[in-house]
Amino acid sequence: NDNHAWWEEERATDGSKWRFLEHKGPVLAPPYEPLPGHVRFFYDGKPMKLSAAAEEVATFFAKMLDHEYTTKDIFRKNFYKDWRKEMTSEEKSKITDLTKCNFTEMSEYFKAQSEARKQMSKEEKLENERILQEYGFCVMDNHKERIGNFRIEPPGLFRGRGDHPKMGMLKRRIRPEDIIINCSKDSKHPKPPQGTRWKEVRHDNKVTWLVSWTENIQGSIKYIMLNPSSRIKGEKDWQKYETARRLKKCVDRLRAQYRDDWKSKEMRIRQRAVALYFIDKLALRAGNEKEEGETADTVGCCSLRVEHIKLYPKMDDQEYVVEFDFLGKDSIRYYNKMPVEKRVFKNLQLFLENKQPEDDLFDRLNTSILNKHLQELMDGLTAKVFRTYNASITLQQQLKELTSPEESIPAKILSYNRANRAVAILCNHQRAPPKTFEKSMQNLQTKVPANQLCVCLCAWMMVEVKRKAVQRLEEQLMNLQMQATDREENKQIALGTSKLNYLDPRISVAWVKKWDVPIEKIYNKTQREKFAWAIDMAEEDYEF
Ligand SMILES: *[C@@H]1O[C@H](CO)[C@@H](O)[C@H](O)[C@H]1NC(C)=O
Ligand SMILES: *[C@@H]1O[C@H](CO)[C@@H](O)[C@H](O)[C@H]1NC(C)=O
Ligand SMILES: *[C@@H]1O[C@H](CO)[C@@H](O)[C@H](O)[C@H]1NC(C)=O
Ligand SMILES: *[C@@H]1O[C@H](CO)[C@@H](O)[C@H](O)[C@H]1NC(C)=O
Ligand SMILES: CC(=O)N[C@H]1CO[C@H](CO)[C@@H](O)[C@@H]1O
């Protein structure tokens, strides 16, 4: 598989059908564990050792002994009938009356066991978590999805509701040979337990269930499906980045068109085209995106006023420079000087003619007009898509440029944060330095010289003998220095917003995989949950 750039990946779905489905299959009920020798079954007052098959079914009855069910005639009759089918011929001839069966010891044993199980040990909890991680998720198209109920019900006695005529019948153990697997041909098929096989492996993409079998009591088909809550969540996020990828495919056409529109006879079209250029080149917001209750005088591209820009035909050694200075979303100041194309500059001069500082720069444009136009250019296109597109593409380019294969993990993390910072700067995600900044910096700085000293001392005292220890300290020192650099560079930049909203997580995931960087180093717990659809999706492999 070739590496590609982020925008070149094509793996879309039409929503109703999946193209790719991979899962680990069901968790089968654990095999029957015969009772320990001291737990006895009594028939007609005498202990009697049962064959494994008969004993297993007897335990189902014993487990329900305190329940009203076991006093009901239908239940007892159905149970007795099915139980006899599991007995050896010797057992059949000996056991002829259910009322002479004594399950008390077995019942007591299970009660004690279930008490013990309530205090689940740490190991059991870990094991449960491991099983959830292994079997509880599947990959459907580009999503990691939570599976609803991936455990197959253990065998037992059928209860049914009310006075169900089949109550007490043996609900059989589901074996691999009973199970149909649905998954895509090109996925890793789930493996049946050693020495067994599935009934069938199908590849039907019109259904969303993964596993099915027919239960023996009613003959109904049972399914393992996705957890219904899981899909929608990641879907929206994923859709957003797919839209950004679509923009990449048509952005050249869009750019050609707005450049053409700079020459339009109609003022409204020229204004629209210049605004679009700002949105594309400066990742400006469209405007009027105020938080509810926000009264501050903040603007976006469409609501820029004359007072917010200054035009310089020449500035230093650059021509046609525009200086922006305004309060954007959340009252964050946007300040930027950018050389623009001559035609844009001339247009801006035209828009400014005969206007007062508080007049609108684009008097023939508003956010709804612009958004409508964007929709016509590309389905789903908004100003935000330009930001998402530019942020993601910049992240990949920066990661490729900044990461060097031979640097240490901490150095790579620093590179990652630098790439993330480049994006945050692009999106104007500034912040005031945190109040605790100086203090935490000082703490870090005091650690550094202390460690430095230690490294020197160790090196001097233990020359060859403790080389490993010296190396470790040197590494620690380097890490601290990198943390300090990172924090200093991060002083006025908020990384969280772009990470959470504009950067396709598949880029970051592919990057950590490529360089073996622990994912926790770039995403905290909340972020890992949000991006679960992208994490563990091993198939996308970008160039870094
Ligand atoms: C059943 O067996 C237990 C001992 O395991 C005994 O205490 C109890 O009396 C027996 N019940 C009957 C009805 O025989
Ligand atoms: C992203 O934004 C930057 C800064 O405005 C701009 O220079 C660059 O051309 C944009 N990149 C893409 C691919 O649109
Ligand atoms: C935007 O302009 C159009 C056309 O001038 C107008 O009909 C519409 O009401 C305006 N929308 C807003 C939100 O100002
Ligand atoms: C994760 O980071 C975000 C900032 O991006 C922060 O708001 C959130 O509280 C953090 N969550 C945890 C669990 O640390
Ligand atoms: C597991 C399974 O069989 N699921 C689907 C796969 O294909 C069959 C046959 O078309 C469908 O009926 C199932 O819904």
Coordinates of C-alpha atoms and ligand atoms in Angstrom, one line a residue:
N1 CA 0.0 0.0 0.0
D2 CA 1.3 3.4 -1.0
N3 CA 1.3 6.2 1.5
H4 CA -0.9 9.0 0.5
A5 CA -1.7 12.5 1.5
W6 CA -4.7 13.0 3.8
W7 CA -7.0 14.3 1.1
E8 CA -6.3 11.5 -1.4
E9 CA -7.9 8.8 0.7
E10 CA -11.2 7.7 -0.8
R11 CA -13.5 5.5 1.3
A12 CA -16.9 6.9 1.3
T13 CA -20.2 5.3 2.1
D14 CA -23.7 6.1 1.0
G15 CA -25.0 5.6 4.5
S16 CA -27.3 2.7 4.1
K17 CA -24.7 0.0 3.1
W18 CA -21.3 -0.6 4.5
R19 CA -18.3 -1.2 2.4
F20 CA -16.1 -2.6 5.1
L21 CA -17.0 -4.5 8.3
E22 CA -14.5 -6.1 10.5
H23 CA -15.2 -7.7 13.9
K24 CA -13.9 -10.4 16.2
G25 CA -17.2 -12.4 16.4
P26 CA -19.2 -13.2 19.5
V27 CA -18.0 -14.1 22.9
L28 CA -19.2 -17.7 23.4
A29 CA -20.5 -18.9 26.7
P30 CA -17.7 -20.5 28.7
P31 CA -17.6 -24.3 28.5
Y32 CA -19.2 -26.2 31.3
E33 CA -17.1 -26.8 34.4
P34 CA -18.0 -30.0 36.2
L35 CA -18.9 -29.6 39.9
P36 CA -16.2 -30.2 42.5
G37 CA -16.4 -33.7 44.0
H38 CA -17.8 -32.5 47.4
V39 CA -20.9 -31.1 45.8
R40 CA -23.3 -34.0 45.4
F41 CA -26.6 -34.8 43.8
F42 CA -28.9 -37.1 45.7
Y43 CA -31.4 -39.4 44.2
D44 CA -33.8 -41.1 46.6
G45 CA -31.6 -40.1 49.5
K46 CA -28.4 -41.5 48.1
P47 CA -25.6 -39.5 46.5
M48 CA -25.3 -40.2 42.7
K49 CA -22.5 -39.1 40.4
L50 CA -24.0 -37.8 37.1
S51 CA -22.4 -37.8 33.7
A52 CA -21.2 -34.3 32.6
A53 CA -24.1 -33.7 30.2
A54 CA -26.7 -34.7 32.7
E55 CA -25.0 -32.8 35.5
E56 CA -24.8 -29.6 33.5
V57 CA -28.6 -29.6 32.9
A58 CA -29.2 -30.5 36.5
T59 CA -27.2 -27.4 37.6
F60 CA -29.6 -25.2 35.5
F61 CA -32.4 -26.5 37.6
A62 CA -30.4 -26.2 40.9
K63 CA -29.6 -22.6 40.1
M64 CA -33.4 -21.8 39.9
L65 CA -34.3 -24.0 42.9
D66 CA -35.4 -21.0 45.1
H67 CA -37.5 -19.6 42.3
E68 CA -41.3 -20.2 42.0
Y69 CA -40.8 -21.6 38.5
T70 CA -39.4 -24.9 39.8
T71 CA -42.7 -25.5 41.6
K72 CA -44.8 -25.2 38.5
D73 CA -46.0 -28.3 36.8
I74 CA -45.3 -27.3 33.2
F75 CA -41.9 -26.1 34.1
R76 CA -41.0 -29.4 35.9
K77 CA -42.5 -31.5 33.1
N78 CA -40.6 -29.7 30.3
F79 CA -37.4 -29.7 32.3
Y80 CA -37.6 -33.4 33.1
K81 CA -38.3 -34.3 29.5
D82 CA -35.3 -32.4 28.2
W83 CA -33.1 -33.5 31.0
R84 CA -33.7 -37.1 30.3
K85 CA -32.5 -36.6 26.7
E86 CA -29.1 -35.7 28.1
M87 CA -28.8 -38.7 30.4
T88 CA -26.9 -41.9 29.8
S89 CA -29.1 -45.0 29.5
E90 CA -28.0 -46.1 32.9
E91 CA -29.0 -42.7 34.4
K92 CA -32.3 -42.9 32.5
S93 CA -33.2 -46.2 34.1
K94 CA -32.2 -45.1 37.6
I95 CA -33.8 -41.7 37.6
T96 CA -37.5 -42.1 37.1
D97 CA -39.0 -39.6 39.4
L98 CA -38.2 -35.9 39.6
T99 CA -39.6 -35.6 43.2
K100 CA -36.9 -38.0 44.4
C101 CA -34.1 -35.7 43.1
N102 CA -32.3 -33.6 45.7
F103 CA -30.5 -30.6 44.2
T104 CA -30.0 -28.8 47.6
E105 CA -26.2 -29.2 47.8
M106 CA -25.8 -28.0 44.3
S107 CA -28.1 -25.0 44.9
E108 CA -26.2 -24.1 48.1
Y109 CA -22.9 -24.3 46.2
F110 CA -24.1 -21.8 43.5
K111 CA -25.4 -19.4 46.1
A112 CA -22.0 -19.3 47.7
Q113 CA -20.4 -18.9 44.4
S114 CA -22.5 -16.0 43.3
E115 CA -21.8 -14.3 46.7
A116 CA -18.1 -14.6 46.0
R117 CA -18.5 -13.3 42.5
K118 CA -20.1 -10.1 43.8
Q119 CA -16.6 -9.1 45.1
M120 CA -15.0 -9.3 41.7
S121 CA -11.3 -9.4 41.9
K122 CA -9.1 -6.8 40.2
E123 CA -8.0 -9.5 37.8
E124 CA -11.6 -10.3 36.8
K125 CA -12.3 -6.6 36.2
L126 CA -9.2 -6.3 34.0
E127 CA -10.2 -9.4 32.1
N128 CA -13.7 -8.0 31.5
E129 CA -12.2 -4.8 30.3
R130 CA -9.9 -6.7 28.0
I131 CA -12.8 -8.7 26.5
L132 CA -14.7 -5.5 26.0
Q133 CA -11.8 -3.9 24.2
E134 CA -11.3 -7.0 22.0
Y135 CA -14.9 -8.0 21.2
G136 CA -16.9 -4.9 22.1
F137 CA -16.0 -2.9 19.0
C138 CA -16.0 -3.4 15.2
V139 CA -14.9 -1.3 12.3
M140 CA -17.7 -0.4 10.0
D141 CA -16.4 1.7 7.1
N142 CA -14.4 4.4 8.7
H143 CA -15.9 4.1 12.1
K144 CA -14.9 2.2 15.1
E145 CA -18.3 1.2 16.5
R146 CA -19.4 -0.1 19.8
I147 CA -21.2 -3.5 19.5
G148 CA -24.4 -3.8 21.4
N149 CA -24.4 -7.2 23.1
F150 CA -21.4 -9.3 21.9
R151 CA -21.8 -12.1 24.5
I152 CA -23.9 -15.1 23.5
E153 CA -26.3 -16.0 26.3
P154 CA -25.2 -19.1 28.2
P155 CA -27.4 -22.2 28.1
G156 CA -30.1 -22.6 30.7
L157 CA -33.8 -23.3 31.2
F158 CA -36.3 -21.3 29.3
R159 CA -38.5 -19.1 31.4
G160 CA -40.8 -17.2 29.1
R161 CA -43.4 -14.7 30.2
G162 CA -46.5 -15.7 32.1
D163 CA -47.4 -19.4 32.0
H164 CA -45.5 -20.0 28.8
P165 CA -46.1 -23.6 27.6
K166 CA -42.4 -24.0 26.9
M167 CA -41.1 -22.9 30.2
G168 CA -38.5 -25.2 31.7
M169 CA -37.3 -26.4 28.3
L170 CA -33.5 -26.6 27.8
K171 CA -32.2 -23.6 26.0
R172 CA -29.2 -25.2 24.3
R173 CA -25.6 -24.0 24.3
I174 CA -24.9 -22.1 21.1
R175 CA -21.9 -23.6 19.4
P176 CA -19.7 -22.1 16.7
E177 CA -21.4 -24.5 14.3
D178 CA -24.7 -22.7 14.9
I179 CA -23.3 -19.2 14.2
I180 CA -23.5 -17.2 11.0
I181 CA -20.9 -14.4 10.6
N182 CA -21.5 -11.4 8.5
C183 CA -18.4 -9.3 7.7
S184 CA -16.7 -8.0 4.6
K185 CA -14.7 -10.2 2.4
D186 CA -11.6 -8.1 2.7
S187 CA -11.7 -7.9 6.5
K188 CA -9.9 -10.1 9.0
H189 CA -12.6 -12.7 9.5
P190 CA -13.3 -13.7 13.1
K191 CA -11.7 -16.9 14.1
P192 CA -13.8 -19.7 15.6
P193 CA -12.4 -21.5 18.7
Q194 CA -9.7 -24.0 17.8
G195 CA -11.1 -27.2 16.3
T196 CA -14.5 -25.7 15.4
R197 CA -15.9 -23.8 12.5
W198 CA -18.7 -21.3 12.0
K199 CA -21.9 -22.5 10.3
E200 CA -21.3 -19.9 7.6
V201 CA -19.4 -16.7 6.8
R202 CA -21.5 -14.3 4.7
H203 CA -20.8 -10.9 3.2
D204 CA -24.1 -9.2 3.0
N205 CA -23.7 -5.4 3.2
K206 CA -27.4 -4.6 3.3
V207 CA -27.7 -5.5 6.9
T208 CA -26.0 -4.0 9.9
W209 CA -25.7 -7.1 12.1
L210 CA -22.6 -9.0 12.6
V211 CA -23.6 -12.4 14.0
S212 CA -26.7 -14.4 14.0
W213 CA -28.0 -17.8 15.1
T214 CA -31.3 -19.6 15.6
E215 CA -32.3 -20.3 19.2
N216 CA -33.8 -23.7 19.7
I217 CA -36.9 -22.9 21.9
Q218 CA -39.0 -20.7 19.6
G219 CA -36.9 -21.1 16.5
S220 CA -36.3 -17.4 16.4
I221 CA -33.2 -15.7 14.9
K222 CA -31.0 -13.9 17.3
Y223 CA -28.6 -11.1 16.3
I224 CA -25.6 -9.3 17.5
M225 CA -25.8 -5.7 16.3
L226 CA -24.1 -2.4 16.7
N227 CA -24.8 -0.3 19.8
P228 CA -27.4 2.1 18.3
S229 CA -26.0 5.1 20.1
S230 CA -22.5 4.7 18.7
R231 CA -23.0 5.3 15.1
I232 CA -24.5 8.8 14.9
K233 CA -21.9 10.3 17.1
G234 CA -18.8 9.7 15.1
E235 CA -20.7 10.0 11.9
K236 CA -21.1 13.8 12.1
D237 CA -17.5 14.3 12.9
W238 CA -16.4 12.0 10.2
Q239 CA -18.7 13.7 7.7
K240 CA -17.1 17.0 8.4
Y241 CA -13.7 15.8 7.4
E242 CA -15.0 14.1 4.4
T243 CA -16.5 17.4 3.3
A244 CA -13.1 19.0 3.8
R245 CA -11.6 16.3 1.6
R246 CA -14.2 17.1 -1.1
L247 CA -13.3 20.7 -1.0
K248 CA -9.7 19.7 -1.8
K249 CA -11.0 18.1 -5.0
C250 CA -12.8 21.3 -6.3
V251 CA -10.8 24.1 -4.6
D252 CA -8.9 24.8 -7.8
R253 CA -12.2 25.3 -9.7
L254 CA -13.6 27.5 -6.9
R255 CA -10.4 29.6 -6.9
A256 CA -10.5 30.1 -10.6
Q257 CA -14.1 31.2 -10.4
Y258 CA -13.7 33.8 -7.6
R259 CA -10.7 35.2 -9.4
D260 CA -12.9 35.6 -12.5
D261 CA -15.5 37.2 -10.3
W262 CA -13.1 40.0 -9.2
K263 CA -13.7 41.4 -12.7
S264 CA -17.5 41.2 -12.6
K265 CA -19.6 44.1 -13.7
E266 CA -21.8 43.6 -10.6
M267 CA -20.6 45.0 -7.3
R268 CA -22.3 42.3 -5.3
I269 CA -20.4 39.6 -7.1
R270 CA -17.1 41.4 -6.7
Q271 CA -17.7 41.8 -3.0
R272 CA -18.6 38.1 -2.7
A273 CA -15.5 37.1 -4.6
V274 CA -13.1 39.2 -2.4
A275 CA -14.8 37.9 0.8
L276 CA -14.3 34.3 -0.5
Y277 CA -10.7 35.0 -1.1
F278 CA -10.3 36.2 2.5
I279 CA -12.0 33.1 3.8
D280 CA -9.8 30.9 1.7
K281 CA -6.5 32.6 2.3
L282 CA -7.0 33.8 5.8
A283 CA -9.3 31.2 7.2
L284 CA -11.6 34.0 8.4
R285 CA -14.9 33.1 9.8
A286 CA -18.0 34.1 7.7
G287 CA -19.2 36.5 10.4
N288 CA -22.2 36.9 12.7
E289 CA -21.2 33.8 14.6
K290 CA -21.8 35.3 18.0
E291 CA -22.2 33.2 21.0
E292 CA -25.6 33.5 22.5
G293 CA -25.7 36.5 24.8
E294 CA -22.5 37.9 23.4
T295 CA -22.9 41.6 23.1
A296 CA -19.3 42.6 22.3
D297 CA -18.7 44.2 19.0
T298 CA -17.2 41.2 17.2
V299 CA -17.1 40.7 13.4
G300 CA -16.3 38.1 10.8
C301 CA -15.5 38.4 7.1
C302 CA -18.9 39.6 5.9
S303 CA -19.4 42.1 8.7
L304 CA -16.0 43.7 8.4
R305 CA -16.2 47.5 8.6
V306 CA -14.1 50.1 6.9
E307 CA -12.3 50.9 10.1
H308 CA -11.1 47.3 10.4
I309 CA -8.7 47.3 7.4
K310 CA -6.0 49.6 6.1
L311 CA -4.6 49.5 2.6
Y312 CA -0.9 50.1 1.9
P313 CA 0.0 50.2 -1.8
K314 CA 3.6 49.6 -0.6
M315 CA 4.8 48.5 2.8
D316 CA 8.5 47.8 3.3
D317 CA 9.4 45.7 0.3
Q318 CA 5.9 44.3 -0.3
E319 CA 3.2 45.7 -2.6
Y320 CA -0.6 45.8 -2.0
V321 CA -0.6 45.0 1.7
V322 CA -3.9 44.8 3.7
E323 CA -3.7 45.3 7.4
F324 CA -6.6 43.6 9.4
D325 CA -7.3 44.6 13.0
F326 CA -10.6 43.6 14.5
L327 CA -12.3 41.6 17.3
G328 CA -13.3 38.2 16.1
K329 CA -15.3 35.4 17.8
D330 CA -15.0 35.3 21.6
S331 CA -13.5 38.9 21.3
I332 CA -10.2 37.5 20.2
R333 CA -8.3 40.2 18.4
Y334 CA -7.4 39.4 14.9
Y335 CA -4.4 41.3 13.6
N336 CA -2.6 40.4 10.4
K337 CA -0.8 42.1 7.5
M338 CA -1.1 40.3 4.2
P339 CA 0.0 41.1 0.7
V340 CA -2.9 40.5 -1.6
E341 CA -3.2 40.3 -5.4
K342 CA -3.4 43.6 -7.2
R343 CA -7.0 43.0 -8.4
V344 CA -8.1 42.3 -4.8
F345 CA -6.4 45.5 -3.7
K346 CA -8.0 47.6 -6.4
N347 CA -11.4 46.1 -5.5
L348 CA -10.9 47.0 -1.8
Q349 CA -10.1 50.5 -2.8
L350 CA -13.3 50.6 -4.7
F351 CA -15.4 49.2 -1.8
L352 CA -13.9 51.9 0.5
E353 CA -14.8 54.8 -1.7
N354 CA -17.1 57.4 -0.1
K355 CA -17.5 55.4 3.1
Q356 CA -17.3 56.3 6.8
P357 CA -15.1 54.2 9.2
E358 CA -18.2 52.6 10.7
D359 CA -19.7 51.6 7.3
D360 CA -19.7 48.0 6.1
L361 CA -16.8 47.1 3.9
F362 CA -19.0 44.6 2.0
D363 CA -22.2 46.6 1.8
R364 CA -23.7 44.3 -0.8
L365 CA -23.0 41.1 1.1
N366 CA -24.2 39.4 4.3
T367 CA -23.6 36.0 5.8
S368 CA -26.7 34.4 4.4
I369 CA -25.9 35.5 0.9
L370 CA -22.4 34.1 1.2
N371 CA -23.5 30.8 2.7
K372 CA -26.0 30.4 0.0
H373 CA -23.4 31.0 -2.6
L374 CA -21.0 28.5 -0.9
Q375 CA -23.8 25.9 -1.0
E376 CA -24.1 26.4 -4.8
L377 CA -20.4 25.9 -5.3
M378 CA -20.3 22.7 -3.4
D379 CA -22.8 20.6 -1.5
G380 CA -22.2 21.2 2.2
L381 CA -19.7 24.0 1.8
T382 CA -19.4 26.6 4.5
A383 CA -16.7 29.0 5.5
K384 CA -15.9 26.5 8.3
V385 CA -15.1 23.9 5.7
F386 CA -12.2 26.1 4.4
R387 CA -10.8 26.3 7.9
T388 CA -11.1 22.5 8.4
Y389 CA -9.5 21.9 5.1
N390 CA -6.7 24.3 5.6
A391 CA -6.1 23.2 9.2
S392 CA -6.0 19.5 8.3
I393 CA -3.8 19.9 5.2
T394 CA -1.5 22.2 7.1
L395 CA -1.2 19.7 9.9
Q396 CA -0.2 16.9 7.6
Q397 CA 2.3 19.2 5.8
Q398 CA 3.8 20.5 9.0
L399 CA 4.1 17.0 10.5
K400 CA 5.9 15.8 7.5
E401 CA 8.2 18.8 7.6
L402 CA 8.9 18.8 11.3
T403 CA 9.2 15.2 12.3
S404 CA 12.6 13.7 11.8
P405 CA 12.7 9.9 12.0
E406 CA 15.7 9.7 14.3
E407 CA 14.5 12.0 17.0
S408 CA 13.3 10.7 20.4
I409 CA 9.7 10.3 21.4
P410 CA 9.7 13.5 23.5
A411 CA 11.2 15.4 20.6
K412 CA 8.5 13.9 18.3
I413 CA 5.8 15.1 20.7
L414 CA 7.4 18.6 20.6
S415 CA 7.3 18.4 16.8
Y416 CA 3.6 17.4 16.9
N417 CA 2.8 20.3 19.2
R418 CA 4.6 22.6 16.9
A419 CA 2.6 21.4 13.9
N420 CA -0.6 21.8 16.0
R421 CA 0.6 25.3 16.9
A422 CA 1.1 26.3 13.3
V423 CA -2.5 25.4 12.7
A424 CA -3.7 27.2 15.8
I425 CA -1.9 30.3 14.7
L426 CA -3.5 30.0 11.3
C427 CA -7.0 29.7 12.9
N428 CA -6.1 32.7 15.2
H429 CA -6.6 30.6 18.4
Q430 CA -4.8 32.9 20.7
R431 CA -5.1 33.1 24.4
A432 CA -3.9 35.2 27.2
P433 CA -1.0 33.5 28.9
P434 CA -2.5 31.5 31.8
K435 CA -2.1 33.2 35.2
T436 CA -0.1 30.2 36.4
F437 CA 2.2 30.4 33.5
E438 CA 5.2 32.1 35.1
K439 CA 5.0 29.9 38.2
S440 CA 4.8 26.6 36.4
M441 CA 7.7 27.7 34.1
Q442 CA 9.8 28.5 37.1
N443 CA 9.0 25.1 38.6
L444 CA 10.2 23.5 35.5
Q445 CA 13.3 25.7 35.2
T446 CA 14.4 24.8 38.7
K447 CA 14.1 21.2 37.9
V448 CA 16.4 21.5 34.9
P449 CA 19.6 22.8 36.6
A450 CA 19.2 20.3 39.5
N451 CA 19.0 17.5 37.0
Q452 CA 21.9 18.9 35.0
L453 CA 24.0 18.9 38.1
C454 CA 23.1 15.4 38.9
V455 CA 24.0 14.2 35.4
C456 CA 27.4 15.8 35.7
L457 CA 28.0 14.3 39.2
C458 CA 26.9 10.9 38.1
A459 CA 29.0 11.0 35.0
W460 CA 32.0 12.0 37.1
M461 CA 31.6 9.6 39.9
M462 CA 30.5 6.4 38.2
V463 CA 32.3 6.7 34.8
E464 CA 31.8 3.3 33.1
V465 CA 29.9 1.4 35.8
K466 CA 26.6 3.2 35.8
R467 CA 26.4 4.3 32.3
K468 CA 22.8 3.3 32.0
A469 CA 21.9 5.5 35.0
V470 CA 23.6 8.5 33.5
Q471 CA 21.8 7.9 30.3
R472 CA 18.5 7.8 32.0
L473 CA 19.2 11.1 33.8
E474 CA 20.3 12.6 30.5
E475 CA 17.1 11.6 28.9
Q476 CA 15.1 13.0 31.8
L477 CA 16.9 16.2 31.5
M478 CA 16.2 16.4 27.8
N479 CA 12.5 15.7 28.4
L480 CA 12.3 18.5 30.9
Q481 CA 14.0 20.9 28.5
M482 CA 11.6 19.9 25.8
Q483 CA 8.6 20.4 28.1
A484 CA 9.9 23.8 28.9
T485 CA 10.3 24.7 25.3
D486 CA 6.9 23.4 24.5
R487 CA 5.3 25.5 27.2
E488 CA 7.1 28.6 26.3
E489 CA 6.1 28.3 22.7
N490 CA 2.6 27.6 23.8
K491 CA 2.3 30.6 26.0
Q492 CA -0.2 32.5 23.9
I493 CA -1.7 29.8 21.7
A494 CA -4.6 27.5 22.5
L495 CA -4.2 24.2 20.9
G496 CA -7.3 22.5 22.1
T497 CA -9.8 24.3 19.8
S498 CA -8.1 23.3 16.5
K499 CA -7.4 19.8 17.8
L500 CA -11.0 19.3 18.7
N501 CA -12.7 21.0 15.8
Y502 CA -10.5 21.4 12.8
L503 CA -7.9 18.7 12.6
D504 CA -8.9 15.4 11.0
P505 CA -8.0 13.0 13.8
R506 CA -7.1 10.4 11.2
I507 CA -3.9 12.4 10.5
S508 CA -2.9 12.4 14.1
V509 CA -3.7 8.7 14.5
A510 CA -1.7 7.8 11.5
W511 CA 1.2 9.9 12.7
V512 CA 1.3 8.3 16.2
K513 CA 1.1 4.9 14.6
K514 CA 3.9 5.6 12.2
W515 CA 6.3 6.8 14.9
D516 CA 5.1 4.6 17.8
V517 CA 4.1 7.5 19.9
P518 CA 1.6 6.6 22.6
I519 CA -1.7 8.1 21.7
E520 CA -2.2 9.4 25.3
K521 CA 0.6 11.9 24.6
I522 CA -1.5 13.8 22.0
Y523 CA -5.1 13.0 23.1
N524 CA -6.3 13.0 26.6
K525 CA -9.2 10.8 27.7
T526 CA -12.0 13.0 26.5
Q527 CA -10.4 13.5 23.2
R528 CA -9.8 9.8 22.8
E529 CA -13.5 9.2 23.3
K530 CA -14.4 11.8 20.8
F531 CA -12.1 10.4 18.2
A532 CA -12.7 6.7 18.9
W533 CA -14.0 6.4 15.3
A534 CA -10.5 7.3 14.0
I535 CA -8.3 5.6 16.6
D536 CA -7.5 2.0 15.7
M537 CA -8.5 2.5 12.2
A538 CA -5.3 1.2 10.8
E539 CA -6.0 1.4 7.1
E540 CA -5.1 5.1 6.5
D541 CA -1.5 5.6 6.2
Y542 CA -0.3 9.1 5.2
E543 CA 3.0 10.4 4.2
F544 CA 5.0 12.0 7.0
Ligands
LIG1 C1 -31.4 -33.0 50.5 O1 -30.0 -33.2 50.8 C2 -29.6 -32.4 51.9 C3 -28.1 -32.6 52.1 O2 -27.4 -32.4 50.9 C4 -30.3 -32.8 53.1 O3 -29.9 -31.9 54.2 C5 -31.8 -32.6 52.9 O4 -32.5 -33.0 54.0 C6 -32.2 -33.4 51.7 N1 -33.6 -33.1 51.4 C7 -34.5 -34.0 51.2 C8 -35.9 -33.6 50.9 O5 -34.2 -35.2 51.3
LIG2 C1 -4.0 27.9 4.4 O1 -3.9 29.2 5.0 C2 -2.7 29.8 4.8 C3 -2.6 31.1 5.6 O2 -3.6 31.9 5.3 C4 -2.5 30.1 3.3 O3 -1.2 30.8 3.1 C5 -2.5 28.8 2.6 O4 -2.4 29.1 1.2 C6 -3.7 28.0 2.9 N1 -3.5 26.7 2.4 C7 -4.3 26.0 1.7 C8 -3.9 24.7 1.2 O5 -5.4 26.5 1.4
LIG3 C1 -29.0 39.5 3.5 O1 -29.3 40.2 2.3 C2 -30.4 39.8 1.6 C3 -30.5 40.5 0.3 O2 -30.1 41.9 0.4 C4 -31.6 40.0 2.4 O3 -32.8 39.6 1.8 C5 -31.5 39.3 3.8 O4 -32.5 39.6 4.6 C6 -30.2 39.7 4.4 N1 -30.0 38.7 5.6 C7 -29.5 39.1 6.7 C8 -29.4 38.1 7.8 O5 -29.3 40.3 6.9
LIG4 C1 -8.7 17.3 27.7 O1 -8.2 18.4 27.0 C2 -9.2 19.4 26.8 C3 -8.6 20.6 26.1 O2 -8.4 20.2 24.8 C4 -9.8 19.9 28.2 O3 -10.8 20.8 28.0 C5 -10.3 18.7 28.9 O4 -10.7 19.1 30.2 C6 -9.2 17.6 29.0 N1 -9.9 16.4 29.6 C7 -9.2 15.6 30.5 C8 -10.0 14.4 31.0 O5 -8.1 15.9 30.8
LIG5 C1 -25.1 -12.7 9.7 C2 -25.9 -12.6 8.5 O1 -26.2 -13.6 7.8 N1 -26.4 -11.4 8.3 C3 -27.0 -11.0 7.1 C4 -26.0 -11.5 6.1 O2 -26.6 -12.2 5.1 C5 -27.9 -12.8 5.2 C6 -28.3 -13.4 3.9 O3 -28.5 -12.4 3.0 C7 -28.9 -11.8 5.7 O4 -30.2 -12.4 5.8 C8 -28.4 -11.4 7.0 O5 -29.3 -10.3 7.4

